[in-house]
mmCIF file of N, CA and C in Angstrom:
data_model
loop_
_atom_site.group_PDB
_atom_site.id
_atom_site.type_symbol
_atom_site.label_atom_id
_atom_site.label_comp_id
_atom_site.label_asym_id
_atom_site.label_seq_id
_atom_site.Cartn_x
_atom_site.Cartn_y
_atom_site.Cartn_z
ATOM 1 N N MET A 26 0.834 -1.183 0.000
ATOM 2 C CA MET A 26 0.000 0.000 0.000
ATOM 3 C C MET A 26 0.879 1.247 0.000
ATOM 4 N N ASN A 27 0.586 2.159 -0.877
ATOM 5 C CA ASN A 27 1.315 3.419 -0.913
ATOM 6 C C ASN A 27 0.758 4.356 0.142
ATOM 7 N N LYS A 28 1.655 4.911 0.951
ATOM 8 C CA LYS A 28 1.241 5.842 1.996
ATOM 9 C C LYS A 28 1.593 7.256 1.565
ATOM 10 N N ASN A 29 0.672 8.167 1.804
ATOM 11 C CA ASN A 29 0.933 9.571 1.535
ATOM 12 C C ASN A 29 1.761 10.111 2.689
ATOM 13 N N ARG A 30 2.986 10.511 2.397
ATOM 14 C CA ARG A 30 3.931 10.914 3.443
ATOM 15 C C ARG A 30 3.425 12.106 4.252
ATOM 16 N N SER A 31 2.782 13.064 3.594
ATOM 17 C CA SER A 31 2.256 14.229 4.310
ATOM 18 C C SER A 31 1.169 13.825 5.295
ATOM 19 N N THR A 32 0.317 12.908 4.868
ATOM 20 C CA THR A 32 -0.756 12.440 5.752
ATOM 21 C C THR A 32 -0.176 11.700 6.945
ATOM 22 N N VAL A 33 0.793 10.838 6.696
ATOM 23 C CA VAL A 33 1.435 10.094 7.782
ATOM 24 C C VAL A 33 2.088 11.057 8.768
ATOM 25 N N ARG A 34 2.801 12.038 8.260
ATOM 26 C CA ARG A 34 3.463 13.010 9.136
ATOM 27 C C ARG A 34 2.440 13.809 9.945
ATOM 28 N N THR A 35 1.346 14.181 9.319
ATOM 29 C CA THR A 35 0.304 14.926 10.027
ATOM 30 C C THR A 35 -0.265 14.112 11.183
ATOM 31 N N ILE A 36 -0.545 12.845 10.924
ATOM 32 C CA ILE A 36 -1.074 11.971 11.975
ATOM 33 C C ILE A 36 -0.031 11.777 13.068
ATOM 34 N N GLU A 37 1.232 11.603 12.702
ATOM 35 C CA GLU A 37 2.300 11.460 13.707
ATOM 36 C C GLU A 37 2.398 12.709 14.583
ATOM 37 N N ILE A 38 2.261 13.879 13.986
ATOM 38 C CA ILE A 38 2.311 15.128 14.754
ATOM 39 C C ILE A 38 1.131 15.211 15.711
ATOM 40 N N LEU A 39 -0.066 14.914 15.218
ATOM 41 C CA LEU A 39 -1.241 14.941 16.090
ATOM 42 C C LEU A 39 -1.097 13.942 17.241
ATOM 43 N N HIS A 40 -0.610 12.753 16.937
ATOM 44 C CA HIS A 40 -0.434 11.733 17.980
ATOM 45 C C HIS A 40 0.581 12.178 19.021
ATOM 46 N N LEU A 41 1.701 12.733 18.574
ATOM 47 C CA LEU A 41 2.731 13.195 19.508
ATOM 48 C C LEU A 41 2.183 14.296 20.418
ATOM 49 N N ILE A 42 1.527 15.277 19.831
ATOM 50 C CA ILE A 42 0.993 16.382 20.628
ATOM 51 C C ILE A 42 -0.098 15.892 21.574
ATOM 52 N N ALA A 43 -0.940 14.983 21.110
ATOM 53 C CA ALA A 43 -2.012 14.444 21.955
ATOM 54 C C ALA A 43 -1.454 13.654 23.131
ATOM 55 N N SER A 44 -0.356 12.959 22.935
ATOM 56 C CA SER A 44 0.188 12.104 23.994
ATOM 57 C C SER A 44 1.175 12.826 24.907
ATOM 58 N N SER A 45 1.518 14.061 24.583
ATOM 59 C CA SER A 45 2.478 14.802 25.388
ATOM 60 C C SER A 45 1.779 15.478 26.574
ATOM 61 N N PRO A 46 2.360 15.370 27.774
ATOM 62 C CA PRO A 46 1.755 16.037 28.931
ATOM 63 C C PRO A 46 1.861 17.557 28.862
ATOM 64 N N ASN A 47 2.781 18.062 28.039
ATOM 65 C CA ASN A 47 2.981 19.502 27.891
ATOM 66 C C ASN A 47 2.800 19.905 26.433
ATOM 67 N N ALA A 48 2.428 21.159 26.223
ATOM 68 C CA ALA A 48 2.387 21.689 24.865
ATOM 69 C C ALA A 48 3.807 21.671 24.295
ATOM 70 N N LEU A 49 3.919 21.515 22.986
ATOM 71 C CA LEU A 49 5.222 21.365 22.339
ATOM 72 C C LEU A 49 5.477 22.478 21.332
ATOM 73 N N THR A 50 6.744 22.816 21.166
ATOM 74 C CA THR A 50 7.142 23.776 20.143
ATOM 75 C C THR A 50 7.316 23.049 18.815
ATOM 76 N N ILE A 51 7.380 23.827 17.742
ATOM 77 C CA ILE A 51 7.633 23.250 16.423
ATOM 78 C C ILE A 51 8.987 22.546 16.411
ATOM 79 N N THR A 52 9.984 23.137 17.040
ATOM 80 C CA THR A 52 11.315 22.533 17.095
ATOM 81 C C THR A 52 11.280 21.193 17.816
ATOM 82 N N GLU A 53 10.581 21.135 18.935
ATOM 83 C CA GLU A 53 10.484 19.869 19.683
ATOM 84 C C GLU A 53 9.806 18.790 18.847
ATOM 85 N N VAL A 54 8.720 19.133 18.184
ATOM 86 C CA VAL A 54 8.014 18.163 17.342
ATOM 87 C C VAL A 54 8.933 17.690 16.222
ATOM 88 N N SER A 55 9.612 18.624 15.590
ATOM 89 C CA SER A 55 10.528 18.297 14.498
ATOM 90 C C SER A 55 11.623 17.339 14.955
ATOM 91 N N GLN A 56 12.230 17.623 16.101
ATOM 92 C CA GLN A 56 13.322 16.787 16.609
ATOM 93 C C GLN A 56 12.843 15.406 17.015
ATOM 94 N N VAL A 57 11.717 15.322 17.728
ATOM 95 C CA VAL A 57 11.229 14.017 18.191
ATOM 96 C C VAL A 57 10.859 13.114 17.013
ATOM 97 N N LEU A 58 10.197 13.692 16.002
ATOM 98 C CA LEU A 58 9.718 12.879 14.889
ATOM 99 C C LEU A 58 10.713 12.764 13.736
ATOM 100 N N GLY A 59 11.774 13.568 13.776
ATOM 101 C CA GLY A 59 12.761 13.523 12.694
ATOM 102 C C GLY A 59 12.218 14.069 11.383
ATOM 103 N N ILE A 60 11.316 15.023 11.483
ATOM 104 C CA ILE A 60 10.738 15.674 10.301
ATOM 105 C C ILE A 60 11.423 17.029 10.153
ATOM 106 N N PRO A 61 11.784 17.420 8.932
ATOM 107 C CA PRO A 61 12.407 18.734 8.767
ATOM 108 C C PRO A 61 11.546 19.836 9.400
ATOM 109 N N LYS A 62 12.228 20.806 9.984
ATOM 110 C CA LYS A 62 11.524 21.871 10.705
ATOM 111 C C LYS A 62 10.577 22.649 9.795
ATOM 112 N N SER A 63 10.987 22.888 8.558
ATOM 113 C CA SER A 63 10.122 23.632 7.633
ATOM 114 C C SER A 63 8.835 22.859 7.334
ATOM 115 N N THR A 64 8.949 21.557 7.179
ATOM 116 C CA THR A 64 7.780 20.710 6.934
ATOM 117 C C THR A 64 6.897 20.679 8.171
ATOM 118 N N THR A 65 7.516 20.520 9.336
ATOM 119 C CA THR A 65 6.772 20.516 10.600
ATOM 120 C C THR A 65 6.021 21.828 10.765
ATOM 121 N N HIS A 66 6.689 22.926 10.464
ATOM 122 C CA HIS A 66 6.067 24.250 10.570
ATOM 123 C C HIS A 66 4.839 24.348 9.666
ATOM 124 N N GLN A 67 4.952 23.917 8.419
ATOM 125 C CA GLN A 67 3.831 23.982 7.477
ATOM 126 C C GLN A 67 2.647 23.151 7.963
ATOM 127 N N ILE A 68 2.918 21.951 8.407
ATOM 128 C CA ILE A 68 1.837 21.066 8.864
ATOM 129 C C ILE A 68 1.173 21.646 10.107
ATOM 130 N N ILE A 69 1.965 22.081 11.068
ATOM 131 C CA ILE A 69 1.414 22.628 12.312
ATOM 132 C C ILE A 69 0.618 23.900 12.029
ATOM 133 N N GLN A 70 1.100 24.758 11.137
ATOM 134 C CA GLN A 70 0.353 25.971 10.814
ATOM 135 C C GLN A 70 -0.986 25.640 10.143
ATOM 136 N N THR A 71 -0.996 24.635 9.293
ATOM 137 C CA THR A 71 -2.253 24.204 8.665
ATOM 138 C C THR A 71 -3.212 23.653 9.717
ATOM 139 N N LEU A 72 -2.713 22.803 10.618
ATOM 140 C CA LEU A 72 -3.549 22.252 11.684
ATOM 141 C C LEU A 72 -4.062 23.354 12.604
ATOM 142 N N HIS A 73 -3.236 24.370 12.845
ATOM 143 C CA HIS A 73 -3.648 25.509 13.661
ATOM 144 C C HIS A 73 -4.741 26.308 12.943
ATOM 145 N N HIS A 74 -4.569 26.545 11.668
ATOM 146 C CA HIS A 74 -5.565 27.272 10.881
ATOM 147 C C HIS A 74 -6.910 26.542 10.895
ATOM 148 N N LEU A 75 -6.870 25.219 10.877
ATOM 149 C CA LEU A 75 -8.093 24.400 10.901
ATOM 150 C C LEU A 75 -8.649 24.205 12.313
ATOM 151 N N ARG A 76 -7.978 24.826 13.302
ATOM 152 C CA ARG A 76 -8.355 24.756 14.720
ATOM 153 C C ARG A 76 -8.200 23.346 15.312
ATOM 154 N N LEU A 77 -7.413 22.495 14.656
ATOM 155 C CA LEU A 77 -7.104 21.185 15.234
ATOM 156 C C LEU A 77 -6.011 21.322 16.284
ATOM 157 N N LEU A 78 -5.223 22.387 16.177
ATOM 158 C CA LEU A 78 -4.217 22.720 17.181
ATOM 159 C C LEU A 78 -4.430 24.162 17.611
ATOM 160 N N GLU A 79 -4.064 24.450 18.859
ATOM 161 C CA GLU A 79 -4.052 25.837 19.321
ATOM 162 C C GLU A 79 -2.688 26.126 19.899
ATOM 163 N N ASN A 80 -2.311 27.402 19.883
ATOM 164 C CA ASN A 80 -0.996 27.750 20.406
ATOM 165 C C ASN A 80 -1.117 28.785 21.510
ATOM 166 N N SER A 81 -0.044 28.919 22.245
ATOM 167 C CA SER A 81 -0.006 29.878 23.339
ATOM 168 C C SER A 81 1.030 30.947 23.024
ATOM 169 N N CYS A 82 1.158 31.892 23.917
ATOM 170 C CA CYS A 82 2.149 32.965 23.733
ATOM 171 C C CYS A 82 3.570 32.415 23.676
ATOM 172 N N SER A 83 3.794 31.275 24.283
ATOM 173 C CA SER A 83 5.139 30.695 24.311
ATOM 174 C C SER A 83 5.454 29.890 23.048
ATOM 175 N N LYS A 84 4.598 30.022 22.034
ATOM 176 C CA LYS A 84 4.798 29.336 20.749
ATOM 177 C C LYS A 84 4.801 27.817 20.893
ATOM 178 N N THR A 85 3.985 27.337 21.816
ATOM 179 C CA THR A 85 3.805 25.899 21.972
ATOM 180 C C THR A 85 2.411 25.538 21.483
ATOM 181 N N PHE A 86 2.255 24.276 21.111
ATOM 182 C CA PHE A 86 0.996 23.812 20.530
ATOM 183 C C PHE A 86 0.433 22.644 21.321
ATOM 184 N N ARG A 87 -0.888 22.626 21.379
ATOM 185 C CA ARG A 87 -1.627 21.507 21.987
ATOM 186 C C ARG A 87 -2.882 21.298 21.145
ATOM 187 N N LEU A 88 -3.621 20.230 21.422
ATOM 188 C CA LEU A 88 -4.826 19.951 20.653
ATOM 189 C C LEU A 88 -5.816 21.099 20.782
ATOM 190 N N GLY A 89 -6.472 21.416 19.680
ATOM 191 C CA GLY A 89 -7.447 22.487 19.657
ATOM 192 C C GLY A 89 -8.867 21.967 19.764
ATOM 193 N N ILE A 90 -9.793 22.884 19.907
ATOM 194 C CA ILE A 90 -11.196 22.544 20.119
ATOM 195 C C ILE A 90 -11.792 21.749 18.960
ATOM 196 N N ARG A 91 -11.383 22.048 17.746
ATOM 197 C CA ARG A 91 -11.940 21.343 16.583
ATOM 198 C C ARG A 91 -11.598 19.859 16.620
ATOM 199 N N PHE A 92 -10.433 19.523 17.164
ATOM 200 C CA PHE A 92 -10.046 18.117 17.300
ATOM 201 C C PHE A 92 -11.091 17.380 18.140
ATOM 202 N N PHE A 93 -11.477 18.000 19.244
ATOM 203 C CA PHE A 93 -12.455 17.382 20.139
ATOM 204 C C PHE A 93 -13.854 17.393 19.537
ATOM 205 N N GLU A 94 -14.180 18.444 18.795
ATOM 206 C CA GLU A 94 -15.479 18.492 18.115
ATOM 207 C C GLU A 94 -15.615 17.334 17.129
ATOM 208 N N MET A 95 -14.521 16.937 16.526
ATOM 209 C CA MET A 95 -14.543 15.820 15.584
ATOM 210 C C MET A 95 -14.519 14.472 16.302
ATOM 211 N N ALA A 96 -13.743 14.385 17.381
ATOM 212 C CA ALA A 96 -13.530 13.096 18.045
ATOM 213 C C ALA A 96 -14.701 12.664 18.923
ATOM 214 N N LEU A 97 -15.321 13.592 19.614
ATOM 215 C CA LEU A 97 -16.365 13.220 20.573
ATOM 216 C C LEU A 97 -17.567 12.519 19.943
ATOM 217 N N PRO A 98 -18.119 12.996 18.830
ATOM 218 C CA PRO A 98 -19.232 12.253 18.224
ATOM 219 C C PRO A 98 -18.818 10.845 17.788
ATOM 220 N N ALA A 99 -17.607 10.714 17.275
ATOM 221 C CA ALA A 99 -17.130 9.388 16.865
ATOM 222 C C ALA A 99 -17.013 8.469 18.073
ATOM 223 N N PHE A 100 -16.510 9.001 19.179
ATOM 224 C CA PHE A 100 -16.373 8.212 20.395
ATOM 225 C C PHE A 100 -17.739 7.833 20.950
ATOM 226 N N ALA A 101 -18.679 8.768 20.921
ATOM 227 C CA ALA A 101 -20.023 8.512 21.443
ATOM 228 C C ALA A 101 -20.728 7.412 20.653
ATOM 229 N N ASN A 102 -20.421 7.292 19.373
ATOM 230 C CA ASN A 102 -21.067 6.283 18.527
ATOM 231 C C ASN A 102 -20.299 4.972 18.460
ATOM 232 N N MET A 103 -19.187 4.883 19.189
ATOM 233 C CA MET A 103 -18.358 3.689 19.155
ATOM 234 C C MET A 103 -19.021 2.545 19.921
ATOM 235 N N ASP A 104 -18.992 1.374 19.343
ATOM 236 C CA ASP A 104 -19.496 0.181 20.016
ATOM 237 C C ASP A 104 -18.359 -0.365 20.878
ATOM 238 N N LEU A 105 -18.364 0.021 22.153
ATOM 239 C CA LEU A 105 -17.273 -0.331 23.056
ATOM 240 C C LEU A 105 -17.113 -1.842 23.192
ATOM 241 N N ARG A 106 -18.218 -2.563 23.215
ATOM 242 C CA ARG A 106 -18.151 -4.022 23.325
ATOM 243 C C ARG A 106 -17.403 -4.611 22.126
ATOM 244 N N ARG A 107 -17.743 -4.150 20.935
ATOM 245 C CA ARG A 107 -17.086 -4.658 19.724
ATOM 246 C C ARG A 107 -15.606 -4.299 19.727
ATOM 247 N N GLU A 108 -15.280 -3.059 20.125
ATOM 248 C CA GLU A 108 -13.892 -2.604 20.136
ATOM 249 C C GLU A 108 -13.051 -3.376 21.147
ATOM 250 N N ALA A 109 -13.642 -3.750 22.276
ATOM 251 C CA ALA A 109 -12.900 -4.418 23.347
ATOM 252 C C ALA A 109 -12.870 -5.936 23.200
ATOM 253 N N LYS A 110 -13.689 -6.484 22.327
ATOM 254 C CA LYS A 110 -13.849 -7.934 22.230
ATOM 255 C C LYS A 110 -12.525 -8.676 22.054
ATOM 256 N N SER A 111 -11.708 -8.282 21.097
ATOM 257 C CA SER A 111 -10.454 -9.010 20.850
ATOM 258 C C SER A 111 -9.491 -8.870 22.028
ATOM 259 N N ILE A 112 -9.493 -7.726 22.685
ATOM 260 C CA ILE A 112 -8.623 -7.517 23.847
ATOM 261 C C ILE A 112 -9.064 -8.427 24.991
ATOM 262 N N LEU A 113 -10.370 -8.498 25.234
ATOM 263 C CA LEU A 113 -10.888 -9.338 26.308
ATOM 264 C C LEU A 113 -10.649 -10.822 26.010
ATOM 265 N N GLU A 114 -10.840 -11.221 24.767
ATOM 266 C CA GLU A 114 -10.603 -12.620 24.392
ATOM 267 C C GLU A 114 -9.127 -12.978 24.572
ATOM 268 N N ASP A 115 -8.239 -12.092 24.179
ATOM 269 C CA ASP A 115 -6.802 -12.319 24.335
ATOM 270 C C ASP A 115 -6.427 -12.420 25.809
ATOM 271 N N LEU A 116 -6.968 -11.531 26.623
ATOM 272 C CA LEU A 116 -6.703 -11.562 28.061
ATOM 273 C C LEU A 116 -7.209 -12.857 28.681
ATOM 274 N N SER A 117 -8.385 -13.308 28.273
ATOM 275 C CA SER A 117 -8.944 -14.559 28.788
ATOM 276 C C SER A 117 -8.070 -15.750 28.399
ATOM 277 N N ARG A 118 -7.610 -15.735 27.140
ATOM 278 C CA ARG A 118 -6.749 -16.821 26.651
ATOM 279 C C ARG A 118 -5.437 -16.862 27.428
ATOM 280 N N LYS A 119 -4.855 -15.700 27.671
ATOM 281 C CA LYS A 119 -3.572 -15.632 28.370
ATOM 282 C C LYS A 119 -3.679 -16.006 29.843
ATOM 283 N N THR A 120 -4.774 -15.638 30.477
ATOM 284 C CA THR A 120 -4.910 -15.880 31.913
ATOM 285 C C THR A 120 -5.659 -17.159 32.241
ATOM 286 N N GLY A 121 -6.413 -17.673 31.274
ATOM 287 C CA GLY A 121 -7.234 -18.848 31.533
ATOM 288 C C GLY A 121 -8.432 -18.526 32.420
ATOM 289 N N GLU A 122 -8.755 -17.274 32.548
ATOM 290 C CA GLU A 122 -9.861 -16.814 33.398
ATOM 291 C C GLU A 122 -10.969 -16.221 32.550
ATOM 292 N N SER A 123 -12.172 -16.181 33.121
ATOM 293 C CA SER A 123 -13.263 -15.459 32.482
ATOM 294 C C SER A 123 -12.996 -13.970 32.631
ATOM 295 N N VAL A 124 -13.295 -13.217 31.611
ATOM 296 C CA VAL A 124 -13.015 -11.782 31.606
ATOM 297 C C VAL A 124 -14.307 -11.041 31.282
ATOM 298 N N PHE A 125 -14.569 -9.997 32.034
ATOM 299 C CA PHE A 125 -15.757 -9.178 31.826
ATOM 300 C C PHE A 125 -15.348 -7.722 31.718
ATOM 301 N N MET A 126 -16.177 -6.955 31.069
ATOM 302 C CA MET A 126 -15.933 -5.528 30.953
ATOM 303 C C MET A 126 -17.094 -4.805 31.630
ATOM 304 N N ALA A 127 -16.773 -3.816 32.453
ATOM 305 C CA ALA A 127 -17.813 -3.031 33.111
ATOM 306 C C ALA A 127 -17.607 -1.565 32.785
ATOM 307 N N LYS A 128 -18.694 -0.851 32.709
ATOM 308 C CA LYS A 128 -18.644 0.582 32.433
ATOM 309 C C LYS A 128 -19.360 1.309 33.564
ATOM 310 N N ASN A 129 -18.689 2.263 34.172
ATOM 311 C CA ASN A 129 -19.287 3.066 35.233
ATOM 312 C C ASN A 129 -20.033 4.234 34.590
ATOM 313 N N SER A 130 -21.303 4.338 34.885
ATOM 314 C CA SER A 130 -22.096 5.430 34.344
ATOM 315 C C SER A 130 -22.931 6.035 35.454
ATOM 316 N N TRP A 131 -22.483 7.194 35.934
ATOM 317 C CA TRP A 131 -23.201 7.915 36.981
ATOM 318 C C TRP A 131 -23.426 7.040 38.213
ATOM 319 N N GLY A 132 -22.411 6.309 38.605
ATOM 320 C CA GLY A 132 -22.485 5.500 39.812
ATOM 321 C C GLY A 132 -23.088 4.124 39.607
ATOM 322 N N ASN A 133 -23.520 3.810 38.394
ATOM 323 C CA ASN A 133 -24.064 2.484 38.085
ATOM 324 C C ASN A 133 -23.066 1.733 37.222
ATOM 325 N N ALA A 134 -22.847 0.489 37.541
ATOM 326 C CA ALA A 134 -21.926 -0.328 36.749
ATOM 327 C C ALA A 134 -22.725 -1.172 35.774
ATOM 328 N N TYR A 135 -22.383 -1.067 34.513
ATOM 329 C CA TYR A 135 -23.000 -1.891 33.491
ATOM 330 C C TYR A 135 -21.963 -2.907 33.042
ATOM 331 N N VAL A 136 -22.299 -4.182 33.198
ATOM 332 C CA VAL A 136 -21.360 -5.251 32.878
ATOM 333 C C VAL A 136 -21.711 -5.824 31.517
ATOM 334 N N ALA A 137 -20.720 -5.884 30.656
ATOM 335 C CA ALA A 137 -20.890 -6.505 29.343
ATOM 336 C C ALA A 137 -20.472 -7.965 29.467
ATOM 337 N N LEU A 138 -21.432 -8.844 29.433
ATOM 338 C CA LEU A 138 -21.138 -10.272 29.555
ATOM 339 C C LEU A 138 -20.675 -10.806 28.208
ATOM 340 N N PRO A 139 -19.826 -11.833 28.230
ATOM 341 C CA PRO A 139 -19.358 -12.413 26.967
ATOM 342 C C PRO A 139 -20.529 -12.981 26.184
ATOM 343 N N GLN A 140 -20.449 -12.898 24.868
ATOM 344 C CA GLN A 140 -21.520 -13.436 24.034
ATOM 345 C C GLN A 140 -21.431 -14.950 23.915
ATOM 346 N N GLN A 141 -20.293 -15.503 24.165
ATOM 347 C CA GLN A 141 -20.166 -16.959 24.140
ATOM 348 C C GLN A 141 -19.591 -17.396 25.485
ATOM 349 N N SER A 142 -19.985 -18.570 25.887
ATOM 350 C CA SER A 142 -19.515 -19.034 27.182
ATOM 351 C C SER A 142 -18.055 -19.462 27.084
ATOM 352 N N ILE A 143 -17.303 -19.163 28.115
ATOM 353 C CA ILE A 143 -15.906 -19.527 28.175
ATOM 354 C C ILE A 143 -15.754 -20.560 29.280
ATOM 355 N N PRO A 144 -15.181 -21.727 28.995
ATOM 356 C CA PRO A 144 -15.046 -22.747 30.036
ATOM 357 C C PRO A 144 -14.227 -22.231 31.208
ATOM 358 N N LEU A 145 -14.671 -22.535 32.382
ATOM 359 C CA LEU A 145 -13.952 -22.114 33.592
ATOM 360 C C LEU A 145 -12.933 -23.156 33.997
#
């Protein structure tokens, strides 16, 4: 599969900034990812213009409001049971134990029981 290098770099930048506990400068992003500073600058400025990133007076960048506006509806519509199924099955296989997933919602626990029985 041919990968578009600009798209890959953009996703790498978003991932790095999202996973960083502190806002990052263009230089820091460039050095960590090994992307030329001019390219990093262009991508970050485009993401900033699209409000996917926001910056502060110290010329550091963090995720912007538009990023969350895009991500939250997708997260709300995610089938958590389907997404977690392979992880839970793998954990059960490795431990030899039954595995359940629970979700806390306003003080109530909702337990997702396995769809197939697992021998104890």
